[in-house]
PDB file of C-alpha atoms in Angstrom:
ATOM      1  CA  MET A   2      27.919  98.350 112.777  1.00 66.00           C
ATOM      2  CA  THR A   3      26.849 101.433 110.758  1.00 89.00           C
ATOM      3  CA  ASN A   4      28.270 103.930 108.336  1.00 95.00           C
ATOM      4  CA  SER A   5      30.795 106.243 109.942  1.00 96.00           C
ATOM      5  CA  VAL A   6      33.114 109.105 108.715  1.00 96.00           C
ATOM      6  CA  THR A   7      36.579 109.942 110.965  1.00 96.00           C
ATOM      7  CA  ILE A   8      37.510 113.695 110.731  1.00 97.00           C
ATOM      8  CA  THR A   9      41.125 114.885 111.064  1.00 96.00           C
ATOM      9  CA  LEU A  10      41.381 118.503 111.910  1.00 95.00           C
ATOM     10  CA  ILE A  11      45.064 119.914 111.428  1.00 94.00           C
ATOM     11  CA  LEU A  12      44.970 122.702 113.887  1.00 93.00           C
ATOM     12  CA  ARG A  13      47.915 125.690 113.741  1.00 92.00           C
ATOM     13  CA  LYS A  14      49.805 126.090 116.722  1.00 92.00           C
ATOM     14  CA  GLU A  15      49.192 129.971 117.492  1.00 91.00           C
ATOM     15  CA  TRP A  16      45.423 129.005 117.431  1.00 90.00           C
ATOM     16  CA  VAL A  17      45.706 126.201 120.020  1.00 91.00           C
ATOM     17  CA  ASP A  18      47.921 128.301 121.977  1.00 91.00           C
ATOM     18  CA  ASP A  19      45.450 130.982 121.957  1.00 90.00           C
ATOM     19  CA  HIS A  20      42.439 128.703 122.788  1.00 89.00           C
ATOM     20  CA  PRO A  21      43.961 126.097 125.295  1.00 88.00           C
ATOM     21  CA  GLY A  22      41.391 123.068 125.924  1.00 87.00           C
ATOM     22  CA  TYR A  23      39.045 124.283 123.563  1.00 90.00           C
ATOM     23  CA  ARG A  24      37.165 122.191 120.937  1.00 90.00           C
ATOM     24  CA  PRO A  25      35.301 122.865 117.648  1.00 92.00           C
ATOM     25  CA  ILE A  26      31.981 121.927 116.994  1.00 93.00           C
ATOM     26  CA  VAL A  27      32.095 119.482 113.844  1.00 95.00           C
ATOM     27  CA  SER A  28      29.154 118.493 112.157  1.00 95.00           C
ATOM     28  CA  VAL A  29      27.977 116.430 109.217  1.00 96.00           C
ATOM     29  CA  ARG A  30      25.326 117.824 107.083  1.00 95.00           C
ATOM     30  CA  MET A  31      23.547 117.025 103.680  1.00 95.00           C
ATOM     31  CA  ARG A  32      22.611 119.404 100.908  1.00 92.00           C
ATOM     32  CA  LEU A  33      19.055 119.174 100.522  1.00 92.00           C
ATOM     33  CA  PRO A  34      17.354 119.182  96.805  1.00 89.00           C
ATOM     34  CA  LYS A  35      16.127 122.557  95.469  1.00 89.00           C
ATOM     35  CA  GLY A  36      12.703 123.806  96.993  1.00 88.00           C
ATOM     36  CA  TYR A  37      13.135 122.787 100.462  1.00 90.00           C
ATOM     37  CA  PRO A  38      13.056 125.821 102.860  1.00 89.00           C
ATOM     38  CA  LYS A  39      16.641 125.118 104.037  1.00 91.00           C
ATOM     39  CA  GLU A  40      19.716 124.276 102.157  1.00 92.00           C
ATOM     40  CA  TYR A  41      21.121 122.066 104.415  1.00 93.00           C
ATOM     41  CA  THR A  42      20.018 119.493 107.109  1.00 94.00           C
ATOM     42  CA  GLU A  43      22.754 118.223 110.011  1.00 94.00           C
ATOM     43  CA  LEU A  44      22.819 114.576 109.895  1.00 96.00           C
ATOM     44  CA  ALA A  45      25.449 114.307 112.943  1.00 95.00           C
ATOM     45  CA  ARG A  46      27.241 115.799 115.326  1.00 96.00           C
ATOM     46  CA  ALA A  47      30.776 114.380 115.433  1.00 96.00           C
ATOM     47  CA  ALA A  48      32.230 112.926 118.677  1.00 97.00           C
ATOM     48  CA  TYR A  49      35.803 114.147 119.765  1.00 96.00           C
ATOM     49  CA  VAL A  50      37.993 110.785 119.660  1.00 96.00           C
ATOM     50  CA  ARG A  51      39.632 110.650 123.252  1.00 94.00           C
ATOM     51  CA  ARG A  52      43.071 111.300 123.731  1.00 93.00           C
ATOM     52  CA  SER A  53      43.238 111.668 120.060  1.00 94.00           C
ATOM     53  CA  PHE A  54      44.951 115.539 120.400  1.00 94.00           C
ATOM     54  CA  HIS A  55      48.711 115.795 119.910  1.00 93.00           C
ATOM     55  CA  LYS A  56      51.372 117.621 118.560  1.00 94.00           C
ATOM     56  CA  ARG A  57      52.227 116.820 115.133  1.00 91.00           C
ATOM     57  CA  ASP A  58      55.241 119.004 114.526  1.00 90.00           C
ATOM     58  CA  GLY A  59      56.770 122.376 115.691  1.00 87.00           C
ATOM     59  CA  ARG A  60      53.855 124.300 113.910  1.00 91.00           C
ATOM     60  CA  THR A  61      50.710 122.055 113.961  1.00 93.00           C
ATOM     61  CA  TYR A  62      48.537 119.973 116.478  1.00 94.00           C
ATOM     62  CA  GLN A  63      46.129 117.202 115.229  1.00 95.00           C
ATOM     63  CA  MET A  64      42.966 116.213 116.525  1.00 95.00           C
ATOM     64  CA  LYS A  65      40.179 113.691 115.596  1.00 97.00           C
ATOM     65  CA  TYR A  66      36.573 113.428 115.305  1.00 97.00           C
ATOM     66  CA  THR A  67      34.047 110.574 114.250  1.00 97.00           C
ATOM     67  CA  ALA A  68      30.313 110.505 113.197  1.00 97.00           C
ATOM     68  CA  GLN A  69      28.206 107.773 112.931  1.00 95.00           C
ATOM     69  CA  ARG A  70      24.824 106.456 111.259  1.00 95.00           C
ATOM     70  CA  LEU A  71      25.258 108.206 108.024  1.00 96.00           C
ATOM     71  CA  PRO A  72      23.649 107.878 104.754  1.00 94.00           C
ATOM     72  CA  ALA A  73      25.553 105.909 101.795  1.00 93.00           C
ATOM     73  CA  ASP A  74      25.689 106.979  98.350  1.00 93.00           C
ATOM     74  CA  LYS A  75      25.156 110.544  99.241  1.00 93.00           C
ATOM     75  CA  ARG A  76      27.389 113.630  98.956  1.00 94.00           C
ATOM     76  CA  LEU A  77      27.575 114.527 102.776  1.00 96.00           C
ATOM     77  CA  GLU A  78      30.069 117.613 103.987  1.00 95.00           C
ATOM     78  CA  VAL A  79      31.659 118.497 106.911  1.00 95.00           C
ATOM     79  CA  LEU A  80      31.295 121.778 108.759  1.00 93.00           C
ATOM     80  CA  VAL A  81      33.638 123.326 111.774  1.00 92.00           C
ATOM     81  CA  VAL A  82      32.098 125.809 113.734  1.00 88.00           C
ATOM     82  CA  GLY A  83      32.823 127.664 116.816  1.00 79.00           C
ATOM     83  CA  GLN A  84      34.425 130.840 118.758  1.00 73.00           C
ATOM     84  CA  ASP A  85      37.091 132.187 116.378  1.00 76.00           C
ATOM     85  CA  VAL A  86      37.978 128.974 114.417  1.00 76.00           C
ATOM     86  CA  TRP A  87      39.477 130.703 111.518  1.00 79.00           C
ATOM     87  CA  ARG A  88      39.066 128.601 108.596  1.00 84.00           C
ATOM     88  CA  PHE A  89      39.814 125.595 106.921  1.00 88.00           C
ATOM     89  CA  ARG A  90      41.047 124.515 103.900  1.00 88.00           C
ATOM     90  CA  GLY A  91      40.968 120.566 102.272  1.00 88.00           C
ATOM     91  CA  ASP A  92      37.906 118.503 100.615  1.00 89.00           C
ATOM     92  CA  ASP A  93      35.163 118.587 103.293  1.00 91.00           C
ATOM     93  CA  ALA A  94      32.769 116.805 100.801  1.00 94.00           C
ATOM     94  CA  PHE A  95      32.680 112.846 100.794  1.00 95.00           C
ATOM     95  CA  THR A  96      30.371 110.024  99.707  1.00 95.00           C
ATOM     96  CA  ILE A  97      30.315 106.984 101.995  1.00 95.00           C
ATOM     97  CA  ARG A  98      30.238 103.901  99.837  1.00 93.00           C
ATOM     98  CA  GLN A  99      29.007 100.174 101.411  1.00 93.00           C
ATOM     99  CA  PHE A 100      30.114  97.319 100.118  1.00 90.00           C
ATOM    100  CA  THR A 101      28.797  93.678  99.260  1.00 92.00           C
ATOM    101  CA  SER A 102      30.175  90.180 100.117  1.00 92.00           C
ATOM    102  CA  GLY A 103      28.872  87.091  99.937  1.00 92.00           C
ATOM    103  CA  GLY A 104      25.423  88.121  99.561  1.00 91.00           C
ATOM    104  CA  GLN A 105      25.975  90.707 102.807  1.00 92.00           C
ATOM    105  CA  THR A 106      26.044  94.395 102.668  1.00 91.00           C
ATOM    106  CA  PHE A 107      28.951  96.231 105.220  1.00 93.00           C
ATOM    107  CA  PRO A 108      28.793  99.493 106.148  1.00 94.00           C
ATOM    108  CA  GLY A 109      31.226 101.909 104.599  1.00 95.00           C
ATOM    109  CA  HIS A 110      33.742 104.550 106.052  1.00 95.00           C
ATOM    110  CA  ALA A 111      35.071 107.695 104.770  1.00 95.00           C
ATOM    111  CA  SER A 112      37.769 109.905 106.026  1.00 95.00           C
ATOM    112  CA  VAL A 113      38.210 113.314 105.912  1.00 96.00           C
ATOM    113  CA  ARG A 114      41.581 115.784 106.627  1.00 95.00           C
ATOM    114  CA  LEU A 115      40.665 119.522 107.044  1.00 94.00           C
ATOM    115  CA  TYR A 116      43.871 121.938 107.617  1.00 93.00           C
ATOM    116  CA  GLN A 117      43.572 125.393 109.968  1.00 91.00           C
ATOM    117  CA  TYR A 118      44.830 128.451 108.310  1.00 83.00           C
ATOM    118  CA  PRO A 119      44.322 132.170 109.380  1.00 71.00           C
ATOM    119  CA  ASP A 120      41.480 134.130 108.289  1.00 58.00           C
ATOM    120  CA  PRO A 121      42.811 136.703 105.514  1.00 52.00           C
ATOM    121  CA  ALA A 122      40.572 139.480 107.426  1.00 50.00           C
ATOM    122  CA  GLU A 123      42.378 139.159 110.733  1.00 48.00           C
TER     123      GLU A 123
END
């Protein structure tokens, strides 16, 4: 088992109706220390969890992603990209904490939930 994160995207009905069958690309990245040529490095591309897309209420849908093999005790961020994805609000930063029991270290897990909202420029 490895360190992992579950990412839940809450999508607006209007967006889902305009983009049937489309799944945004979700990745996990880490900010690099100053002095590196890039500001971030991508650690993992999150995989869509099969059969996780479903209606929550009359206005929103939900879909889940998961990413594994992530480092522990580092501040990581979720990035959602794609065609006309709008914007998401919520805490996209997280830290995975491993735990030790009986002298063994076990993998950690984190959960992130992001809510889609219309782009104010539109």
